[in-house]
PDB file of C-alpha atoms in Angstrom:
ATOM      1  CA  UNK A  19     -32.272 -33.772 -36.625  1.00 61.00           C
ATOM      2  CA  UNK A  20     -30.614 -35.425 -33.628  1.00 67.00           C
ATOM      3  CA  UNK A  21     -30.274 -38.868 -35.307  1.00 74.00           C
ATOM      4  CA  UNK A  22     -28.196 -37.287 -38.102  1.00 83.00           C
ATOM      5  CA  UNK A  23     -25.832 -34.929 -36.281  1.00 79.00           C
ATOM      6  CA  UNK A  24     -23.394 -37.432 -34.714  1.00 84.00           C
ATOM      7  CA  UNK A  25     -23.183 -39.689 -37.773  1.00 85.00           C
ATOM      8  CA  UNK A  26     -23.461 -37.368 -40.773  1.00 87.00           C
ATOM      9  CA  UNK A  27     -19.665 -37.007 -41.089  1.00 87.00           C
ATOM     10  CA  UNK A  28     -19.128 -40.743 -41.325  1.00 88.00           C
ATOM     11  CA  UNK A  29     -21.987 -42.405 -43.215  1.00 91.00           C
ATOM     12  CA  UNK A  30     -22.493 -42.278 -46.999  1.00 91.00           C
ATOM     13  CA  UNK A  31     -25.308 -40.251 -48.434  1.00 92.00           C
ATOM     14  CA  UNK A  32     -27.638 -43.119 -49.317  1.00 91.00           C
ATOM     15  CA  UNK A  33     -27.611 -44.373 -45.713  1.00 92.00           C
ATOM     16  CA  UNK A  34     -28.299 -40.867 -44.381  1.00 94.00           C
ATOM     17  CA  UNK A  35     -31.204 -40.531 -46.804  1.00 94.00           C
ATOM     18  CA  UNK A  36     -32.670 -43.773 -45.492  1.00 93.00           C
ATOM     19  CA  UNK A  37     -32.322 -42.612 -41.894  1.00 93.00           C
ATOM     20  CA  UNK A  38     -34.035 -39.315 -42.686  1.00 94.00           C
ATOM     21  CA  UNK A  39     -36.824 -40.973 -44.684  1.00 94.00           C
ATOM     22  CA  UNK A  40     -37.440 -43.623 -42.015  1.00 93.00           C
ATOM     23  CA  UNK A  41     -37.103 -41.753 -38.726  1.00 92.00           C
ATOM     24  CA  UNK A  42     -37.426 -38.000 -39.319  1.00 93.00           C
ATOM     25  CA  UNK A  43     -39.643 -37.174 -42.286  1.00 94.00           C
ATOM     26  CA  UNK A  44     -42.605 -39.256 -41.002  1.00 95.00           C
ATOM     27  CA  UNK A  45     -42.765 -36.832 -38.062  1.00 94.00           C
ATOM     28  CA  UNK A  46     -43.266 -33.947 -40.504  1.00 94.00           C
ATOM     29  CA  UNK A  47     -45.840 -35.965 -42.443  1.00 94.00           C
ATOM     30  CA  UNK A  48     -47.915 -37.023 -39.440  1.00 93.00           C
ATOM     31  CA  UNK A  49     -51.410 -35.462 -39.751  1.00 92.00           C
ATOM     32  CA  UNK A  50     -50.042 -32.931 -42.244  1.00 93.00           C
ATOM     33  CA  UNK A  51     -53.290 -32.856 -44.245  1.00 92.00           C
ATOM     34  CA  UNK A  52     -55.018 -31.604 -41.094  1.00 90.00           C
ATOM     35  CA  UNK A  53     -52.632 -28.884 -39.982  1.00 91.00           C
ATOM     36  CA  UNK A  54     -51.576 -27.718 -43.456  1.00 91.00           C
ATOM     37  CA  UNK A  55     -54.302 -25.102 -43.936  1.00 84.00           C
ATOM     38  CA  UNK A  56     -53.931 -23.677 -40.434  1.00 85.00           C
ATOM     39  CA  UNK A  57     -50.161 -23.593 -40.083  1.00 89.00           C
ATOM     40  CA  UNK A  58     -48.684 -20.117 -39.708  1.00 90.00           C
ATOM     41  CA  UNK A  59     -46.108 -18.772 -42.137  1.00 91.00           C
ATOM     42  CA  UNK A  60     -43.568 -18.642 -39.323  1.00 94.00           C
ATOM     43  CA  UNK A  61     -44.061 -22.310 -38.424  1.00 93.00           C
ATOM     44  CA  UNK A  62     -44.053 -23.292 -42.091  1.00 93.00           C
ATOM     45  CA  UNK A  63     -40.651 -21.667 -42.560  1.00 94.00           C
ATOM     46  CA  UNK A  64     -39.360 -23.305 -39.389  1.00 95.00           C
ATOM     47  CA  UNK A  65     -40.327 -26.734 -40.709  1.00 94.00           C
ATOM     48  CA  UNK A  66     -38.689 -26.019 -44.068  1.00 95.00           C
ATOM     49  CA  UNK A  67     -35.508 -24.905 -42.306  1.00 93.00           C
ATOM     50  CA  UNK A  68     -35.424 -28.147 -40.349  1.00 93.00           C
ATOM     51  CA  UNK A  69     -35.621 -30.176 -43.556  1.00 94.00           C
ATOM     52  CA  UNK A  70     -33.006 -27.920 -45.119  1.00 94.00           C
ATOM     53  CA  UNK A  71     -30.727 -28.673 -42.170  1.00 93.00           C
ATOM     54  CA  UNK A  72     -31.207 -32.394 -42.796  1.00 93.00           C
ATOM     55  CA  UNK A  73     -30.436 -31.881 -46.496  1.00 94.00           C
ATOM     56  CA  UNK A  74     -27.189 -30.085 -45.663  1.00 93.00           C
ATOM     57  CA  UNK A  75     -26.145 -32.807 -43.250  1.00 93.00           C
ATOM     58  CA  UNK A  76     -26.957 -35.488 -45.809  1.00 94.00           C
ATOM     59  CA  UNK A  77     -25.169 -33.881 -48.760  1.00 94.00           C
ATOM     60  CA  UNK A  78     -22.328 -32.191 -46.867  1.00 92.00           C
ATOM     61  CA  UNK A  79     -23.395 -28.825 -48.337  1.00 92.00           C
ATOM     62  CA  UNK A  80     -21.949 -25.743 -46.655  1.00 90.00           C
ATOM     63  CA  UNK A  81     -24.118 -23.530 -44.457  1.00 85.00           C
ATOM     64  CA  UNK A  82     -24.501 -20.648 -46.929  1.00 85.00           C
ATOM     65  CA  UNK A  83     -25.605 -22.894 -49.796  1.00 88.00           C
ATOM     66  CA  UNK A  84     -28.777 -21.702 -51.547  1.00 85.00           C
ATOM     67  CA  UNK A  85     -31.808 -23.280 -49.869  1.00 80.00           C
ATOM     68  CA  UNK A  86     -33.272 -25.147 -52.825  1.00 86.00           C
ATOM     69  CA  UNK A  87     -30.038 -26.578 -54.226  1.00 92.00           C
ATOM     70  CA  UNK A  88     -29.510 -29.378 -51.654  1.00 93.00           C
ATOM     71  CA  UNK A  89     -33.184 -30.380 -51.985  1.00 94.00           C
ATOM     72  CA  UNK A  90     -32.827 -30.589 -55.767  1.00 92.00           C
ATOM     73  CA  UNK A  91     -29.570 -32.517 -55.349  1.00 93.00           C
ATOM     74  CA  UNK A  92     -31.414 -35.115 -53.231  1.00 94.00           C
ATOM     75  CA  UNK A  93     -34.680 -35.072 -55.183  1.00 93.00           C
ATOM     76  CA  UNK A  94     -36.616 -34.044 -52.054  1.00 95.00           C
ATOM     77  CA  UNK A  95     -39.875 -32.127 -52.235  1.00 95.00           C
ATOM     78  CA  UNK A  96     -40.372 -29.148 -49.983  1.00 95.00           C
ATOM     79  CA  UNK A  97     -42.624 -30.000 -47.054  1.00 96.00           C
ATOM     80  CA  UNK A  98     -45.257 -27.647 -48.456  1.00 95.00           C
ATOM     81  CA  UNK A  99     -45.284 -29.645 -51.707  1.00 95.00           C
ATOM     82  CA  UNK A 100     -45.529 -32.917 -49.772  1.00 96.00           C
ATOM     83  CA  UNK A 101     -48.552 -31.621 -47.884  1.00 96.00           C
ATOM     84  CA  UNK A 102     -50.213 -30.610 -51.150  1.00 95.00           C
ATOM     85  CA  UNK A 103     -49.625 -34.056 -52.629  1.00 96.00           C
ATOM     86  CA  UNK A 104     -50.903 -35.799 -49.499  1.00 96.00           C
ATOM     87  CA  UNK A 105     -54.090 -33.701 -49.442  1.00 95.00           C
ATOM     88  CA  UNK A 106     -54.863 -34.403 -53.097  1.00 95.00           C
ATOM     89  CA  UNK A 107     -54.245 -38.136 -52.649  1.00 95.00           C
ATOM     90  CA  UNK A 108     -56.570 -38.240 -49.634  1.00 93.00           C
ATOM     91  CA  UNK A 109     -59.150 -36.250 -51.616  1.00 91.00           C
ATOM     92  CA  UNK A 110     -58.988 -38.896 -54.325  1.00 92.00           C
ATOM     93  CA  UNK A 111     -59.724 -41.520 -51.682  1.00 92.00           C
ATOM     94  CA  UNK A 112     -62.690 -39.495 -50.445  1.00 89.00           C
ATOM     95  CA  UNK A 113     -64.181 -39.463 -53.928  1.00 86.00           C
ATOM     96  CA  UNK A 114     -63.603 -43.191 -54.424  1.00 85.00           C
ATOM     97  CA  UNK A 115     -66.577 -45.091 -53.025  1.00 78.00           C
ATOM     98  CA  UNK A 116     -64.492 -48.278 -52.736  1.00 82.00           C
ATOM     99  CA  UNK A 117     -62.126 -46.935 -50.074  1.00 83.00           C
ATOM    100  CA  UNK A 118     -62.805 -47.693 -46.427  1.00 84.00           C
ATOM    101  CA  UNK A 119     -63.657 -44.152 -45.291  1.00 84.00           C
ATOM    102  CA  UNK A 120     -66.707 -43.439 -43.087  1.00 84.00           C
ATOM    103  CA  UNK A 121     -69.687 -41.976 -44.899  1.00 84.00           C
ATOM    104  CA  UNK A 122     -69.958 -39.003 -42.543  1.00 81.00           C
ATOM    105  CA  UNK A 123     -66.537 -37.889 -43.792  1.00 82.00           C
ATOM    106  CA  UNK A 124     -67.480 -38.414 -47.437  1.00 81.00           C
ATOM    107  CA  UNK A 125     -70.591 -36.283 -46.922  1.00 80.00           C
ATOM    108  CA  UNK A 126     -68.510 -33.114 -46.489  1.00 81.00           C
ATOM    109  CA  UNK A 127     -67.049 -33.409 -50.004  1.00 80.00           C
ATOM    110  CA  UNK A 128     -68.747 -30.988 -52.451  1.00 80.00           C
ATOM    111  CA  UNK A 129     -70.800 -32.289 -55.359  1.00 73.00           C
ATOM    112  CA  UNK A 130     -69.973 -31.697 -59.025  1.00 68.00           C
ATOM    113  CA  UNK A 131     -71.492 -28.860 -61.035  1.00 61.00           C
ATOM    114  CA  UNK A 132     -73.506 -31.393 -63.030  1.00 49.00           C
ATOM    115  CA  UNK A 133     -74.968 -32.898 -59.850  1.00 52.00           C
ATOM    116  CA  UNK A 134     -75.962 -29.476 -58.506  1.00 52.00           C
ATOM    117  CA  UNK A 135     -77.420 -28.042 -61.714  1.00 58.00           C
ATOM    118  CA  UNK A 136     -78.531 -31.089 -63.676  1.00 53.00           C
ATOM    119  CA  UNK A 137     -77.070 -29.451 -66.797  1.00 51.00           C
ATOM    120  CA  UNK A 138     -74.489 -30.788 -69.257  1.00 57.00           C
ATOM    121  CA  UNK A 139     -71.967 -28.003 -68.649  1.00 55.00           C
ATOM    122  CA  UNK A 140     -68.422 -27.797 -69.903  1.00 57.00           C
ATOM    123  CA  UNK A 141     -67.260 -27.841 -66.298  1.00 59.00           C
ATOM    124  CA  UNK A 142     -69.683 -30.622 -65.354  1.00 58.00           C
ATOM    125  CA  UNK A 143     -66.960 -32.559 -63.449  1.00 66.00           C
ATOM    126  CA  UNK A 144     -65.763 -29.511 -61.533  1.00 77.00           C
ATOM    127  CA  UNK A 145     -66.569 -29.625 -57.838  1.00 76.00           C
ATOM    128  CA  UNK A 146     -68.645 -26.789 -56.414  1.00 75.00           C
ATOM    129  CA  UNK A 147     -66.702 -24.759 -53.888  1.00 77.00           C
ATOM    130  CA  UNK A 148     -68.379 -24.492 -50.481  1.00 78.00           C
ATOM    131  CA  UNK A 149     -69.361 -21.061 -49.214  1.00 78.00           C
ATOM    132  CA  UNK A 150     -66.359 -19.409 -47.575  1.00 76.00           C
ATOM    133  CA  UNK A 151     -67.292 -16.801 -45.018  1.00 79.00           C
ATOM    134  CA  UNK A 152     -63.960 -16.566 -43.201  1.00 83.00           C
ATOM    135  CA  UNK A 153     -60.345 -16.601 -44.301  1.00 79.00           C
ATOM    136  CA  UNK A 154     -59.656 -19.315 -41.735  1.00 79.00           C
ATOM    137  CA  UNK A 155     -62.229 -21.641 -43.285  1.00 80.00           C
ATOM    138  CA  UNK A 156     -60.923 -20.912 -46.783  1.00 83.00           C
ATOM    139  CA  UNK A 157     -57.585 -22.440 -45.797  1.00 84.00           C
ATOM    140  CA  UNK A 158     -59.064 -25.556 -44.183  1.00 85.00           C
ATOM    141  CA  UNK A 159     -58.891 -28.943 -45.874  1.00 87.00           C
ATOM    142  CA  UNK A 160     -62.101 -29.051 -47.934  1.00 87.00           C
ATOM    143  CA  UNK A 161     -62.119 -25.537 -49.506  1.00 89.00           C
ATOM    144  CA  UNK A 162     -58.357 -25.435 -50.093  1.00 91.00           C
ATOM    145  CA  UNK A 163     -58.075 -28.925 -51.541  1.00 91.00           C
ATOM    146  CA  UNK A 164     -61.239 -28.509 -53.629  1.00 90.00           C
ATOM    147  CA  UNK A 165     -59.705 -25.474 -55.331  1.00 89.00           C
ATOM    148  CA  UNK A 166     -56.507 -27.383 -56.068  1.00 92.00           C
ATOM    149  CA  UNK A 167     -58.471 -30.430 -57.212  1.00 90.00           C
ATOM    150  CA  UNK A 168     -60.401 -28.313 -59.721  1.00 89.00           C
ATOM    151  CA  UNK A 169     -57.110 -26.943 -61.052  1.00 90.00           C
ATOM    152  CA  UNK A 170     -55.901 -30.430 -61.986  1.00 92.00           C
ATOM    153  CA  UNK A 171     -56.286 -31.528 -65.625  1.00 91.00           C
ATOM    154  CA  UNK A 172     -59.480 -33.534 -66.058  1.00 87.00           C
ATOM    155  CA  UNK A 173     -57.700 -36.782 -67.077  1.00 90.00           C
ATOM    156  CA  UNK A 174     -55.930 -36.740 -63.699  1.00 92.00           C
ATOM    157  CA  UNK A 175     -59.079 -35.888 -61.709  1.00 88.00           C
ATOM    158  CA  UNK A 176     -61.123 -38.610 -63.357  1.00 87.00           C
ATOM    159  CA  UNK A 177     -58.481 -41.346 -63.086  1.00 89.00           C
ATOM    160  CA  UNK A 178     -60.081 -44.081 -60.938  1.00 89.00           C
ATOM    161  CA  UNK A 179     -56.786 -45.843 -60.184  1.00 92.00           C
ATOM    162  CA  UNK A 180     -55.063 -44.523 -57.077  1.00 93.00           C
ATOM    163  CA  UNK A 181     -51.613 -45.742 -58.160  1.00 94.00           C
ATOM    164  CA  UNK A 182     -51.665 -43.940 -61.495  1.00 95.00           C
ATOM    165  CA  UNK A 183     -53.163 -40.869 -59.794  1.00 95.00           C
ATOM    166  CA  UNK A 184     -50.256 -40.815 -57.335  1.00 95.00           C
ATOM    167  CA  UNK A 185     -47.775 -41.062 -60.201  1.00 95.00           C
ATOM    168  CA  UNK A 186     -49.504 -38.212 -62.022  1.00 95.00           C
ATOM    169  CA  UNK A 187     -49.506 -36.026 -58.912  1.00 95.00           C
ATOM    170  CA  UNK A 188     -45.872 -36.802 -58.238  1.00 94.00           C
ATOM    171  CA  UNK A 189     -44.972 -35.967 -61.816  1.00 93.00           C
ATOM    172  CA  UNK A 190     -46.923 -32.695 -61.645  1.00 93.00           C
ATOM    173  CA  UNK A 191     -45.734 -31.443 -58.254  1.00 92.00           C
ATOM    174  CA  UNK A 192     -42.777 -33.545 -57.169  1.00 89.00           C
ATOM    175  CA  UNK A 193     -39.065 -33.020 -57.601  1.00 89.00           C
ATOM    176  CA  UNK A 194     -37.114 -35.036 -60.131  1.00 89.00           C
ATOM    177  CA  UNK A 195     -35.379 -38.126 -58.826  1.00 87.00           C
ATOM    178  CA  UNK A 196     -31.618 -37.540 -58.629  1.00 88.00           C
ATOM    179  CA  UNK A 197     -29.261 -39.598 -60.814  1.00 86.00           C
ATOM    180  CA  UNK A 198     -27.246 -42.336 -59.126  1.00 86.00           C
ATOM    181  CA  UNK A 199     -24.213 -40.342 -60.252  1.00 88.00           C
ATOM    182  CA  UNK A 200     -24.847 -38.080 -57.221  1.00 90.00           C
ATOM    183  CA  UNK A 201     -24.309 -40.908 -54.711  1.00 90.00           C
ATOM    184  CA  UNK A 202     -21.032 -42.273 -56.065  1.00 90.00           C
ATOM    185  CA  UNK A 203     -17.667 -42.298 -54.314  1.00 90.00           C
ATOM    186  CA  UNK A 204     -16.172 -42.045 -50.869  1.00 91.00           C
ATOM    187  CA  UNK A 205     -17.709 -39.816 -48.210  1.00 93.00           C
ATOM    188  CA  UNK A 206     -15.061 -37.135 -48.628  1.00 94.00           C
ATOM    189  CA  UNK A 207     -14.938 -37.324 -52.427  1.00 94.00           C
ATOM    190  CA  UNK A 208     -18.718 -37.273 -52.759  1.00 94.00           C
ATOM    191  CA  UNK A 209     -18.968 -34.263 -50.446  1.00 95.00           C
ATOM    192  CA  UNK A 210     -16.407 -32.308 -52.495  1.00 95.00           C
ATOM    193  CA  UNK A 211     -18.169 -33.286 -55.708  1.00 96.00           C
ATOM    194  CA  UNK A 212     -21.527 -32.175 -54.317  1.00 95.00           C
ATOM    195  CA  UNK A 213     -20.217 -28.791 -53.178  1.00 95.00           C
ATOM    196  CA  UNK A 214     -18.880 -28.034 -56.651  1.00 96.00           C
ATOM    197  CA  UNK A 215     -22.224 -29.071 -58.179  1.00 94.00           C
ATOM    198  CA  UNK A 216     -24.032 -26.765 -55.759  1.00 94.00           C
ATOM    199  CA  UNK A 217     -21.619 -23.917 -56.575  1.00 93.00           C
ATOM    200  CA  UNK A 218     -20.791 -23.465 -52.895  1.00 93.00           C
ATOM    201  CA  UNK A 219     -17.348 -24.646 -51.796  1.00 93.00           C
ATOM    202  CA  UNK A 220     -14.117 -23.344 -50.263  1.00 94.00           C
ATOM    203  CA  UNK A 221     -12.906 -22.015 -53.599  1.00 95.00           C
ATOM    204  CA  UNK A 222     -12.001 -18.345 -53.176  1.00 95.00           C
ATOM    205  CA  UNK A 223     -14.701 -17.071 -55.530  1.00 94.00           C
ATOM    206  CA  UNK A 224     -17.352 -18.806 -53.404  1.00 94.00           C
ATOM    207  CA  UNK A 225     -15.864 -17.684 -50.086  1.00 92.00           C
ATOM    208  CA  UNK A 226     -15.530 -14.095 -51.321  1.00 94.00           C
ATOM    209  CA  UNK A 227     -19.268 -13.999 -52.098  1.00 92.00           C
ATOM    210  CA  UNK A 228     -20.080 -14.678 -48.445  1.00 90.00           C
ATOM    211  CA  UNK A 229     -17.291 -12.432 -47.120  1.00 89.00           C
ATOM    212  CA  UNK A 230     -15.173 -15.348 -45.909  1.00 91.00           C
ATOM    213  CA  UNK A 231     -12.172 -14.583 -48.145  1.00 91.00           C
ATOM    214  CA  UNK A 232     -10.431 -11.250 -48.793  1.00 94.00           C
ATOM    215  CA  UNK A 233     -10.285 -11.838 -52.559  1.00 95.00           C
ATOM    216  CA  UNK A 234     -11.822 -14.140 -55.206  1.00 95.00           C
ATOM    217  CA  UNK A 235      -8.398 -14.561 -56.849  1.00 95.00           C
ATOM    218  CA  UNK A 236      -6.679 -17.908 -57.278  1.00 94.00           C
ATOM    219  CA  UNK A 237      -3.140 -18.470 -56.012  1.00 93.00           C
ATOM    220  CA  UNK A 238      -2.070 -18.851 -59.649  1.00 93.00           C
ATOM    221  CA  UNK A 239      -3.045 -15.219 -60.290  1.00 91.00           C
ATOM    222  CA  UNK A 240      -6.381 -15.771 -62.027  1.00 94.00           C
ATOM    223  CA  UNK A 241      -8.900 -13.117 -60.920  1.00 95.00           C
ATOM    224  CA  UNK A 242     -11.597 -15.686 -60.060  1.00 95.00           C
ATOM    225  CA  UNK A 243     -11.032 -19.116 -58.551  1.00 95.00           C
ATOM    226  CA  UNK A 244     -14.418 -20.568 -59.444  1.00 96.00           C
ATOM    227  CA  UNK A 245     -15.480 -24.091 -60.404  1.00 96.00           C
ATOM    228  CA  UNK A 246     -14.639 -23.721 -64.099  1.00 96.00           C
ATOM    229  CA  UNK A 247     -11.178 -22.372 -63.330  1.00 96.00           C
ATOM    230  CA  UNK A 248     -10.382 -25.098 -60.789  1.00 96.00           C
ATOM    231  CA  UNK A 249     -11.630 -27.948 -62.977  1.00 96.00           C
ATOM    232  CA  UNK A 250     -10.407 -26.825 -66.380  1.00 95.00           C
ATOM    233  CA  UNK A 251      -7.749 -24.119 -66.253  1.00 94.00           C
ATOM    234  CA  UNK A 252      -5.743 -23.700 -63.048  1.00 95.00           C
ATOM    235  CA  UNK A 253      -2.073 -24.296 -64.014  1.00 96.00           C
ATOM    236  CA  UNK A 254      -1.252 -25.595 -60.510  1.00 96.00           C
ATOM    237  CA  UNK A 255      -3.068 -28.835 -61.363  1.00 96.00           C
ATOM    238  CA  UNK A 256      -2.107 -29.284 -65.019  1.00 96.00           C
ATOM    239  CA  UNK A 257      -0.440 -32.661 -64.494  1.00 96.00           C
ATOM    240  CA  UNK A 258      -3.322 -34.113 -62.470  1.00 96.00           C
ATOM    241  CA  UNK A 259      -5.837 -32.635 -64.902  1.00 96.00           C
ATOM    242  CA  UNK A 260      -4.051 -34.184 -67.870  1.00 96.00           C
ATOM    243  CA  UNK A 261      -4.188 -37.569 -66.139  1.00 96.00           C
ATOM    244  CA  UNK A 262      -7.898 -37.100 -65.406  1.00 96.00           C
ATOM    245  CA  UNK A 263      -8.783 -36.121 -68.971  1.00 96.00           C
ATOM    246  CA  UNK A 264      -6.789 -39.048 -70.347  1.00 96.00           C
ATOM    247  CA  UNK A 265      -8.649 -41.484 -68.052  1.00 96.00           C
ATOM    248  CA  UNK A 266     -12.039 -39.983 -68.905  1.00 96.00           C
ATOM    249  CA  UNK A 267     -11.210 -40.161 -72.633  1.00 96.00           C
ATOM    250  CA  UNK A 268     -10.806 -43.918 -72.344  1.00 95.00           C
ATOM    251  CA  UNK A 269     -14.412 -44.098 -71.127  1.00 95.00           C
ATOM    252  CA  UNK A 270     -15.781 -41.352 -73.410  1.00 94.00           C
ATOM    253  CA  UNK A 271     -13.674 -41.180 -76.605  1.00 94.00           C
ATOM    254  CA  UNK A 272     -15.316 -37.912 -77.698  1.00 93.00           C
ATOM    255  CA  UNK A 273     -14.438 -36.122 -74.442  1.00 94.00           C
ATOM    256  CA  UNK A 274     -11.271 -34.332 -75.704  1.00 92.00           C
ATOM    257  CA  UNK A 275     -13.224 -32.753 -78.575  1.00 92.00           C
ATOM    258  CA  UNK A 276     -16.069 -31.382 -76.434  1.00 92.00           C
ATOM    259  CA  UNK A 277     -16.125 -27.725 -75.378  1.00 94.00           C
ATOM    260  CA  UNK A 278     -15.462 -26.605 -71.823  1.00 93.00           C
ATOM    261  CA  UNK A 279     -19.143 -26.239 -70.935  1.00 94.00           C
ATOM    262  CA  UNK A 280     -19.836 -29.842 -71.893  1.00 94.00           C
ATOM    263  CA  UNK A 281     -16.697 -31.017 -70.108  1.00 95.00           C
ATOM    264  CA  UNK A 282     -17.997 -29.405 -66.925  1.00 95.00           C
ATOM    265  CA  UNK A 283     -21.396 -31.030 -67.466  1.00 94.00           C
ATOM    266  CA  UNK A 284     -19.798 -34.462 -67.797  1.00 95.00           C
ATOM    267  CA  UNK A 285     -17.516 -34.107 -64.776  1.00 95.00           C
ATOM    268  CA  UNK A 286     -19.957 -32.374 -62.421  1.00 94.00           C
ATOM    269  CA  UNK A 287     -23.308 -33.848 -63.433  1.00 93.00           C
ATOM    270  CA  UNK A 288     -22.600 -36.890 -65.585  1.00 91.00           C
ATOM    271  CA  UNK A 289     -24.489 -35.223 -68.429  1.00 89.00           C
ATOM    272  CA  UNK A 290     -25.575 -37.605 -71.191  1.00 88.00           C
ATOM    273  CA  UNK A 291     -23.660 -40.525 -69.650  1.00 90.00           C
ATOM    274  CA  UNK A 292     -24.941 -44.003 -69.009  1.00 91.00           C
ATOM    275  CA  UNK A 293     -25.152 -45.131 -65.396  1.00 90.00           C
ATOM    276  CA  UNK A 294     -21.961 -47.166 -65.660  1.00 92.00           C
ATOM    277  CA  UNK A 295     -20.066 -44.356 -67.416  1.00 93.00           C
ATOM    278  CA  UNK A 296     -21.302 -41.848 -64.852  1.00 92.00           C
ATOM    279  CA  UNK A 297     -20.093 -43.958 -61.941  1.00 93.00           C
ATOM    280  CA  UNK A 298     -16.638 -44.365 -63.463  1.00 94.00           C
ATOM    281  CA  UNK A 299     -16.302 -40.668 -64.330  1.00 95.00           C
ATOM    282  CA  UNK A 300     -17.489 -39.550 -60.889  1.00 95.00           C
ATOM    283  CA  UNK A 301     -14.904 -41.693 -59.140  1.00 95.00           C
ATOM    284  CA  UNK A 302     -12.130 -40.413 -61.386  1.00 96.00           C
ATOM    285  CA  UNK A 303     -13.112 -36.786 -60.879  1.00 96.00           C
ATOM    286  CA  UNK A 304     -13.376 -37.178 -57.105  1.00 96.00           C
ATOM    287  CA  UNK A 305      -9.938 -38.789 -57.083  1.00 96.00           C
ATOM    288  CA  UNK A 306      -8.627 -35.762 -58.987  1.00 96.00           C
ATOM    289  CA  UNK A 307     -10.111 -33.353 -56.420  1.00 96.00           C
ATOM    290  CA  UNK A 308      -8.586 -35.271 -53.518  1.00 96.00           C
ATOM    291  CA  UNK A 309      -5.158 -35.468 -55.180  1.00 96.00           C
ATOM    292  CA  UNK A 310      -5.051 -31.701 -55.727  1.00 95.00           C
ATOM    293  CA  UNK A 311      -5.229 -31.258 -51.921  1.00 94.00           C
ATOM    294  CA  UNK A 312      -7.009 -27.972 -52.596  1.00 93.00           C
ATOM    295  CA  UNK A 313      -9.838 -28.789 -50.173  1.00 91.00           C
ATOM    296  CA  UNK A 314      -7.866 -30.200 -47.296  1.00 82.00           C
ATOM    297  CA  UNK A 315      -8.212 -28.257 -44.066  1.00 65.00           C
TER     298      UNK A 315
END
């Protein structure tokens, strides 16, 4: 993660994502279809922790943030999922006679049930699993990927086009692409916004959960200073909140009539907003957070 550490505090998220995707993730991906079946659980977890560290640096998430939340925020697959996708894509290439792969490699791919039996079976297109005598061999590329290939829906397995196959695999296994709403704003404002979305910030309710605050109470006397209280109810920020809601109402006329849950969805996630509306609302909300000075150290 050395390329990210010295610059993560200064560069916007989209630039950090590009740096990670260009310089760091290809190292994880290199020969991953080969080592995937033989990697130990310990090493697998170490790799996932490294990517998690990159996700925290990129999003500005705090250390105790739940592991999967920053990945979901960025739309990143786990490395285990990436290896699965890469193996299935390479398997598709092995089965495609038009790809430039040596025949001696193609020869190790199992035949279909129809080819082996000569019968018109319901599972005629299912590949016959090779004999597995050891647990080590069961986890190697051919047996492991053959099992996963057979588990794919037949329309995906029989798709001759590699591009559409990749899209289908990505849709089936991959994480959802994040909305552009997540990348909006200044570095500081975007980081604050992200931490509230991830439900892990310096609000007392969050700090109390990880034993970093003596009480979850807000300075106003409310028993829990959580995201909903800070955004919607804390009387210390009534004036700033009124200004925010008035500005948002000019963009979304129905905003004042929505319930608190939907208000939170709009402000935190840009729920049901167009791209342009989401960008405007995100900037306004981040400006509100900065003006409250609640997160200044």
